[in-house]
Coordinates of C-alpha atoms in Angstrom, one line a residue:
X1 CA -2.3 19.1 25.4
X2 CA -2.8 22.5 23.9
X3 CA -0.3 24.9 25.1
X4 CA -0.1 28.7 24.2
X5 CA 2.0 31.1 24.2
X6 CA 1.3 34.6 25.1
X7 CA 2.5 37.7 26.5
X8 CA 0.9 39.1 29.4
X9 CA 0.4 42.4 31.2
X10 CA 0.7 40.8 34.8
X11 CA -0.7 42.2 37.9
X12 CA 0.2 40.8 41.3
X13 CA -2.3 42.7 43.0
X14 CA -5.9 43.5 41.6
X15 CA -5.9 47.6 40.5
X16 CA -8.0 49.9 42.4
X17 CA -9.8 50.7 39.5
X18 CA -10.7 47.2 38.9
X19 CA -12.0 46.9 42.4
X20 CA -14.3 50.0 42.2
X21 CA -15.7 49.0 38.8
X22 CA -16.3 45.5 39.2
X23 CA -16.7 45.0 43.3
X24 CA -19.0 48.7 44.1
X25 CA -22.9 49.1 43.5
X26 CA -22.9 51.4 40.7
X27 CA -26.5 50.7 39.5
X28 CA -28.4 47.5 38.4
X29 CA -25.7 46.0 36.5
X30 CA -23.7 45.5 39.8
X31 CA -26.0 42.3 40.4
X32 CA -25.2 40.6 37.4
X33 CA -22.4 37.9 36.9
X34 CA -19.2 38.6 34.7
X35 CA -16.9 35.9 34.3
X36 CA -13.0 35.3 33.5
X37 CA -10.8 32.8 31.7
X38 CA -8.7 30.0 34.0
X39 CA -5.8 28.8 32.4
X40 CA -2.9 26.2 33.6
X41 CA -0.4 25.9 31.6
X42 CA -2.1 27.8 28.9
X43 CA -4.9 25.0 28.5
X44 CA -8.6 26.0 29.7
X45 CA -9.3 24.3 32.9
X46 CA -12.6 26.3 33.7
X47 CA -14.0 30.0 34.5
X48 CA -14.2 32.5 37.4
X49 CA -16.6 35.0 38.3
X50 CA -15.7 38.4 39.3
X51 CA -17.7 37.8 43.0
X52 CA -14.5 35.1 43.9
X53 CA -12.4 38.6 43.4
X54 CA -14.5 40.6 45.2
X55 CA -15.1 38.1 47.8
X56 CA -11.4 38.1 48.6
X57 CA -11.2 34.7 49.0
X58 CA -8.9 34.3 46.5
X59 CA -5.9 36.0 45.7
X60 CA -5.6 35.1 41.8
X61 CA -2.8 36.0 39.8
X62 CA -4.8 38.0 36.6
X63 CA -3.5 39.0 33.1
X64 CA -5.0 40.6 30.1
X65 CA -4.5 38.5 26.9
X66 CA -6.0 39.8 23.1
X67 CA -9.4 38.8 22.3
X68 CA -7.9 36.7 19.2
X69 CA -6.1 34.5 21.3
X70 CA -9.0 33.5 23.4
X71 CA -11.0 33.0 19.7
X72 CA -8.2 31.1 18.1
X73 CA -7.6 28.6 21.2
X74 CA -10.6 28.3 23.0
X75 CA -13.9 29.2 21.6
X76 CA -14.2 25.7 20.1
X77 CA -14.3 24.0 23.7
X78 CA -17.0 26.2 25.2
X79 CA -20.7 25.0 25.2
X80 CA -22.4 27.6 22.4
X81 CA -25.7 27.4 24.5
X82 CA -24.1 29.0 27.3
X83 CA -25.6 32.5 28.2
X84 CA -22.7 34.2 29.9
X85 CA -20.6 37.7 29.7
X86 CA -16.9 38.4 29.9
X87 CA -14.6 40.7 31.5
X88 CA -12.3 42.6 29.2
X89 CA -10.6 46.1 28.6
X90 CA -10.8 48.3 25.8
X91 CA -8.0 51.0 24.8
X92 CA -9.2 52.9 21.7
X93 CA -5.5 54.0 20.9
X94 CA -6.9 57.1 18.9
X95 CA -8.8 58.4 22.6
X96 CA -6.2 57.7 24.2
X97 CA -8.4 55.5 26.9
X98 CA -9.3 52.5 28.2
X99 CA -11.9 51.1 29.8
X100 CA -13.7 47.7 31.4
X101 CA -16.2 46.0 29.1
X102 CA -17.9 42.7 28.7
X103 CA -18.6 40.8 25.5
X104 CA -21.2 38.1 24.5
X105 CA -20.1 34.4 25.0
X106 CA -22.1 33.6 22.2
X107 CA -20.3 36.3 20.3
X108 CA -16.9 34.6 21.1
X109 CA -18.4 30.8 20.2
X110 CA -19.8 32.1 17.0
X111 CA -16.9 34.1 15.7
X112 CA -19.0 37.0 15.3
X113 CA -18.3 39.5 12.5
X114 CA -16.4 42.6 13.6
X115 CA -18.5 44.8 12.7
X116 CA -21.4 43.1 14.8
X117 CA -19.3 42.6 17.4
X118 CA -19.5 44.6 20.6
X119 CA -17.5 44.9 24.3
X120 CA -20.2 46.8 26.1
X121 CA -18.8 49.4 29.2
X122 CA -19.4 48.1 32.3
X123 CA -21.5 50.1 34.7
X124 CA -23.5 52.2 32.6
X125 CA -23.2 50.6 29.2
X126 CA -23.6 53.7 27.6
X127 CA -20.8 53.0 24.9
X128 CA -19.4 49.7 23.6
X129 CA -16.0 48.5 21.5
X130 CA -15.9 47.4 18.4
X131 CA -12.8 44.7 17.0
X132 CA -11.0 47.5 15.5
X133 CA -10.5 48.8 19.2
X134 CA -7.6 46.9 21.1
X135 CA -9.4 44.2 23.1
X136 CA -7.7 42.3 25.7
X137 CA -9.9 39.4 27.8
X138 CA -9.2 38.6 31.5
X139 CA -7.8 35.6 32.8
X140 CA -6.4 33.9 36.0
X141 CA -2.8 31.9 35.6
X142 CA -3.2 28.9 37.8
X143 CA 0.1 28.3 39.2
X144 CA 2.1 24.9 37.7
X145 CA 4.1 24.0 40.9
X146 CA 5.2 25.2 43.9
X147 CA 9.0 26.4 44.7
X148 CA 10.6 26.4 47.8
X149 CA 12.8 28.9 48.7
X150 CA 14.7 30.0 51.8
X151 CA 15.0 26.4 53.6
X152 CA 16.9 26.4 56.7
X153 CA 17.0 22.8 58.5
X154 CA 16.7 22.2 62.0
X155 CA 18.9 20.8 64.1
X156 CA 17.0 17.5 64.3
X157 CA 18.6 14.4 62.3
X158 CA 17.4 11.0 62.2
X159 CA 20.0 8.5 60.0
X160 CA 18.8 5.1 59.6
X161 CA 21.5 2.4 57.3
X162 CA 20.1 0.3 54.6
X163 CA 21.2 -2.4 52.4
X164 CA 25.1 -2.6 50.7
X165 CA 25.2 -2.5 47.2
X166 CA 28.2 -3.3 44.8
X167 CA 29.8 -0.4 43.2
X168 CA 32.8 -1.5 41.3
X169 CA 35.5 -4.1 41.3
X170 CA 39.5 -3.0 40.2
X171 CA 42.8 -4.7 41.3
X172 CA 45.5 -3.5 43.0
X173 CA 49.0 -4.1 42.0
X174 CA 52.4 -3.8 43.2
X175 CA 55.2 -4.4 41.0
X176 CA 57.8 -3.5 42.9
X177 CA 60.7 -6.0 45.0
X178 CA 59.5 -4.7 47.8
X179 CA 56.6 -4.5 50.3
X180 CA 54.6 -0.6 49.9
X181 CA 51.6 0.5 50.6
X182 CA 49.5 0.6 47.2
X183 CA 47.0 2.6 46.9
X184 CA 43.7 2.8 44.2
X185 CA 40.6 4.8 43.6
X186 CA 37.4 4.2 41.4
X187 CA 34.3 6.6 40.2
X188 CA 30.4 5.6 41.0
X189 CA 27.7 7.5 40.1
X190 CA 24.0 7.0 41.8
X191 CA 20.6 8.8 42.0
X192 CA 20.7 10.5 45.3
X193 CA 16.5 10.1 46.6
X194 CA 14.8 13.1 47.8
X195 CA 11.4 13.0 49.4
X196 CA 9.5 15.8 50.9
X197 CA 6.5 15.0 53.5
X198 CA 3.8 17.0 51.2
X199 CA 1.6 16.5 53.7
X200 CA 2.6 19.8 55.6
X201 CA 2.9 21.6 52.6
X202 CA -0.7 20.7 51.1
X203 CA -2.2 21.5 54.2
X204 CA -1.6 25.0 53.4
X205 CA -5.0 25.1 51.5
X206 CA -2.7 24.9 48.4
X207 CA -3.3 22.7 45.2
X208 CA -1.9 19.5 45.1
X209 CA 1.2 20.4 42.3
X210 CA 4.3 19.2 41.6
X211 CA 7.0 21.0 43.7
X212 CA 10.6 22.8 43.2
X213 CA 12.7 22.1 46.1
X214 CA 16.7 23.5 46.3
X215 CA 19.1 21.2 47.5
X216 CA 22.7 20.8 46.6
X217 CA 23.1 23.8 44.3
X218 CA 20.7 22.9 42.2
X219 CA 16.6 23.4 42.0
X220 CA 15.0 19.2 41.8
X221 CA 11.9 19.2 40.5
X222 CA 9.6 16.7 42.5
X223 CA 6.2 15.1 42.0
X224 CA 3.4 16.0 43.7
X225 CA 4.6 12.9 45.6
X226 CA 6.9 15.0 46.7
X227 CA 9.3 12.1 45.2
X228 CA 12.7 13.2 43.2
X229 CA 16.3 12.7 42.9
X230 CA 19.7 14.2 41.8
X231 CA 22.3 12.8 39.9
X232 CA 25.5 12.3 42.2
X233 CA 28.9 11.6 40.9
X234 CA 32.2 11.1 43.2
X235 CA 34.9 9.0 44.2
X236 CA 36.0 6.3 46.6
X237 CA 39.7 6.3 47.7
X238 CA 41.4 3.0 49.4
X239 CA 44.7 1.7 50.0
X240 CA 46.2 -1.1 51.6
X241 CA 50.2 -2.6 52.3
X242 CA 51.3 -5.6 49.8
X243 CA 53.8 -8.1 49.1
X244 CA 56.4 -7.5 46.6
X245 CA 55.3 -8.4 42.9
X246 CA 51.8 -9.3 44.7
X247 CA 47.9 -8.2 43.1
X248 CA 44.9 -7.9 45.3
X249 CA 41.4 -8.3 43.7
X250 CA 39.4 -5.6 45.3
X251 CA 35.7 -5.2 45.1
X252 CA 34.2 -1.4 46.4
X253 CA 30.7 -2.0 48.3
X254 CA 28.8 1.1 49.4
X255 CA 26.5 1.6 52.3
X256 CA 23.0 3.1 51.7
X257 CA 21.3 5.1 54.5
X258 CA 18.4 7.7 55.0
X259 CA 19.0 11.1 56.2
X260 CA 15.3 12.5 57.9
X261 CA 15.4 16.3 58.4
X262 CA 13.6 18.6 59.4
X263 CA 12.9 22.2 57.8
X264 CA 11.2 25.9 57.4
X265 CA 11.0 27.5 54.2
X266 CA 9.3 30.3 52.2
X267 CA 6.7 28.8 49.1
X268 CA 6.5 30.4 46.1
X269 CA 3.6 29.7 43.2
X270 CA 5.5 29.4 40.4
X271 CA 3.4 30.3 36.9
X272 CA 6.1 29.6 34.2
X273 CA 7.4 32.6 32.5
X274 CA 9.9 32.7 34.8
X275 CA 6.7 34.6 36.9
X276 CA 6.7 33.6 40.7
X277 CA 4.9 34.8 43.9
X278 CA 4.9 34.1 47.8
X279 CA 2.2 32.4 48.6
X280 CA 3.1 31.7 52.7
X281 CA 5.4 29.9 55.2
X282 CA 5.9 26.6 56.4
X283 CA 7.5 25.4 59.3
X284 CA 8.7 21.9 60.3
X285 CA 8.5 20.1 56.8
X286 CA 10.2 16.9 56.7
X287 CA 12.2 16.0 54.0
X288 CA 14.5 12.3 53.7
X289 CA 17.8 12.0 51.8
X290 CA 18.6 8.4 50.6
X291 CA 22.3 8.1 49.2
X292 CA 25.6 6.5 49.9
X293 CA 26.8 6.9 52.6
X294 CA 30.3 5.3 52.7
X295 CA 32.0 3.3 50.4
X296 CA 34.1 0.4 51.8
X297 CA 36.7 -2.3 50.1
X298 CA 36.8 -5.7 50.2
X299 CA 40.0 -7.3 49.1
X300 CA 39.3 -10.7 47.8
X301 CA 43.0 -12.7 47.6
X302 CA 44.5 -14.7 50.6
X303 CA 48.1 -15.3 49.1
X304 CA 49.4 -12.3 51.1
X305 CA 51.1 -12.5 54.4
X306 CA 50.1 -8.9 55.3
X307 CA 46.4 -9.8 55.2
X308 CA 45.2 -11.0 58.6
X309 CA 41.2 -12.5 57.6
X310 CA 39.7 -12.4 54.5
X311 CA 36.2 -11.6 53.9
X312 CA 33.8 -12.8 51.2
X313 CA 30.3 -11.2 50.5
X314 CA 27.9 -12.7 48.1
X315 CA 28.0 -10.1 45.3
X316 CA 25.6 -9.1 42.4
X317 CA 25.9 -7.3 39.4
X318 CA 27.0 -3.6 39.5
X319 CA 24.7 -1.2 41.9
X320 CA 23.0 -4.5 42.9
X321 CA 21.8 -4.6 46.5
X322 CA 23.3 -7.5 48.7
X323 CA 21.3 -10.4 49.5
X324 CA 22.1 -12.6 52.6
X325 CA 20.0 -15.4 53.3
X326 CA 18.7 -15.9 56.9
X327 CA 20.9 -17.4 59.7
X328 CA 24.0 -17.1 57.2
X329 CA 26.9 -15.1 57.8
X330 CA 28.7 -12.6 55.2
X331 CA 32.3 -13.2 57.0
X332 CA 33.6 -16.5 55.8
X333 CA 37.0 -18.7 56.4
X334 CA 39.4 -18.4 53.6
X335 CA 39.0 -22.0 51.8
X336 CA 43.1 -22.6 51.1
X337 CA 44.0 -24.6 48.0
X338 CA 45.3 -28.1 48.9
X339 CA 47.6 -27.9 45.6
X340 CA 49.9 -25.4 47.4
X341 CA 50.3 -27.5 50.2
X342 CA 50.2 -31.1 49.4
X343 CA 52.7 -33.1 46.7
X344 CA 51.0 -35.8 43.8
X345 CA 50.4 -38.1 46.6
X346 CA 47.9 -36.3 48.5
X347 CA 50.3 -36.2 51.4
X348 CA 50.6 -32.5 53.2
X349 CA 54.4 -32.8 54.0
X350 CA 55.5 -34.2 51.0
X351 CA 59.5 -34.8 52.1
X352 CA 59.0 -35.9 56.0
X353 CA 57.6 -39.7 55.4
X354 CA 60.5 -41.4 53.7
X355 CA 63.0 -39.8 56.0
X356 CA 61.2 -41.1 58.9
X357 CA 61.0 -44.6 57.3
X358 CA 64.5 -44.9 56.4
X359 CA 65.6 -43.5 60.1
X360 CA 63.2 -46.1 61.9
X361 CA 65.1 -48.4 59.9
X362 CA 68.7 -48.1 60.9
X363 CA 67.1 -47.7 64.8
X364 CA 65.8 -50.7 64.9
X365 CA 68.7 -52.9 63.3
X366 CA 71.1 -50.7 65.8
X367 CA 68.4 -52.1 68.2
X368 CA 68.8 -55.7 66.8
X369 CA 72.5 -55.7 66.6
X370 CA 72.5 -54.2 70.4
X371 CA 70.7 -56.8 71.7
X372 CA 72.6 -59.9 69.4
X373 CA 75.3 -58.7 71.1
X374 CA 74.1 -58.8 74.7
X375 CA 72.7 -62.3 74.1
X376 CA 75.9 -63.2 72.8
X377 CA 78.0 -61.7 75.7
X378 CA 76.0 -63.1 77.9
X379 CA 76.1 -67.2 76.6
X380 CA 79.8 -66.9 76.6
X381 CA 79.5 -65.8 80.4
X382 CA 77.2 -68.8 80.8
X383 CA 79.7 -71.0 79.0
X384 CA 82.8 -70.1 81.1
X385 CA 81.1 -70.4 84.7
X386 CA 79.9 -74.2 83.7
X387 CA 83.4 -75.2 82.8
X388 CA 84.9 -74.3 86.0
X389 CA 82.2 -75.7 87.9
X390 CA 83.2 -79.0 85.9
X391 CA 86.8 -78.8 86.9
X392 CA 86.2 -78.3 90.5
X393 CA 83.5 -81.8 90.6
X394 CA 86.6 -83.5 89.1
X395 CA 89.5 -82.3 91.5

């Protein structure tokens, strides 16, 4: 792409003198056809007559550029067979004057000698210009993108959530004897989403161009998508209360949402140059914010007896979005670790089953002895009432 530089003599508003030369019957030569130079983004894109002036249906931004910056850039591109005539001015710096004329396309496309060279007045094209005369041509600066300016939002908000997404993992430590609320902080950076509903705008009888919107102190420069974003960088804070000499794994996950708004603001055609203009109003544009909302932590450990339920999400890498597979659930029940509880055996109370082997022991032989005893007792009882039933048969 071929871009040139130039300094202009810009007019927002199309001279009086202009109009009465170029737009007024002032003889035969008002029915002919003179034509100007359209430039974006100092490239040719195409040609203008004066009539689209006159007309008023356009409102085109015009500049004067020298004659050996239109030869120099652009008489190479143009068709030589083309019979066609130019606007330009001529000041003769010795007169003291300047004046409309037209030159020959095929003058420009042939590099014409300056002393055959000739910018004939308009109207009565009783006198021409020759090179050594200052010569500026005429062309329109089509705008490169649209600014707006001025945006007040309306009341109206529509917030819908999105997915989580992981922003960082850290630990938390506390290496004091005793129990304290520890607190920890980490840094995330993301690319805050901006798109504006171009829809309303283009339907301004506007071009479709790339667009400068303001938002957040700064001017985004958007596709003519309307589609953009700003770099955001801030910090998430979070805290929690922890056993003495205790660390807590903690992982940071951040909730994505979209912010729908509603808006009027003032756009601007914006040339480059640093050269705007108003161009009209719009009202009700819709623009959507997608960012982080909220950041939220996750503490992964279970050894701590201040920490009530644990929950596990299924993480990614850094800034990935969280995936959760249909029908499954993100909250899990901590999975305890049998080596903490259990002895080499396998057994969960490693000290209680001997002791309770050795005590049924000396029960039951208590038992036993108990009941030897009765048996005994009781054959001795046996013994004596038999022998005195014996003595009493013999008497």
């Amino acid at each position: 792409m071929r871009v040139v530089y130039y300094r202009t003599e810009v007019q927002g508003l199309i001279q009086e003198s202009f109009l009465d030369t170029m737009c007024k019957d002032h003889g035969t030569s008002y029915k002919d056809v003179y034509y100007f130079f359209k430039l974006h983004n100092g490239e040719l894109k195409g040609r203008g007559s004066h009539k689209e002036i006159c007309d008023g249906r356009k409102n085109p931004l015009l500049a004067w550029v020298p004659y050996k910056m239109i030869l120099e850039n652009f008489a190479q591109e143009l068709n030589p067979k083309e019979q066609l005539s130019y606007i330009a001015k001529a000041t003769d710096l010795e007169r003291e004057k300047t004046e409309l004329c037209h030159f020959s396309h095929t003058d420009l496309v042939t590099n014409i000698t300056s002393d055959l060279f000739a910018c004939i007045v308009m109207i009565f094209e009783d006198n021409f210009y020759g090179q050594d005369a200052n010569i500026n041509a005429l062309i329109e600066i089509e705008p490169l993108m649209y600014e707006l300016r001025n945006i007040t939002y309306l009341p109206w908000v529509n917030v819908t959530t999105s997915y989580k997404t992981l922003l960082d993992r850290t630990t938390l430590h506390n290496p004091s004897r005793e129990a304290k609320q520890i607190y920890g902080s980490i840094k995330y950076s993301y690319v805050e989403k901006v798109h504006v509903n171009v829809s309303v705008i283009y339907s301004q009888n506007l071009n479709q161009l790339p667009l400068l919107f303001e938002h957040a102190g700064a001017v985004l420069e958007l596709n003519d998508l309307g589609v953009g974003g700003v770099d955001v960088s801030t910090k998430a804070l979070f805290g929690r209360f922890m056993d003495p000499r205790s660390t807590v794994n903690v992982e940071v996950i951040g909730q994505w949402a979209e912010h729908r708004k509603q808006f009027n603001a003032d756009v601007l055609e914006y040339f480059g140059y640093g050269i705007k203009r108003f161009r009209n109003e719009i009202h009700h544009g819709e623009v959507t914010f997608t960012r982080i909302e909220s950041a939220e932590p996750v503490y992964e450990t279970p050894d701590s007896s201040f920490l009530t339920a644990i929950t596990k999400h299924t993480l990614g890498k850094k800034l990935e979005r969280l995936e959760m597979p249909n029908g499954a659930n993100v909250t899990e029940s901590p999975e305890l670790d049998d080596e903490e509880f259990a002895d080499s055996d396998g057994h969960p109370y490693p000290g209680f089953y001997p002791w309770f082997v050795a005590g049924s022991l000396v029960v039951a032989a208590v038992l036993l002895f108990v009941i030897i005893g009765m048996v005994r007792a009781w054959s001795k009882r046996e013994q004596t009432k038999r022998y005195k039933l014996a003595a009493t048969s013999a008497a």
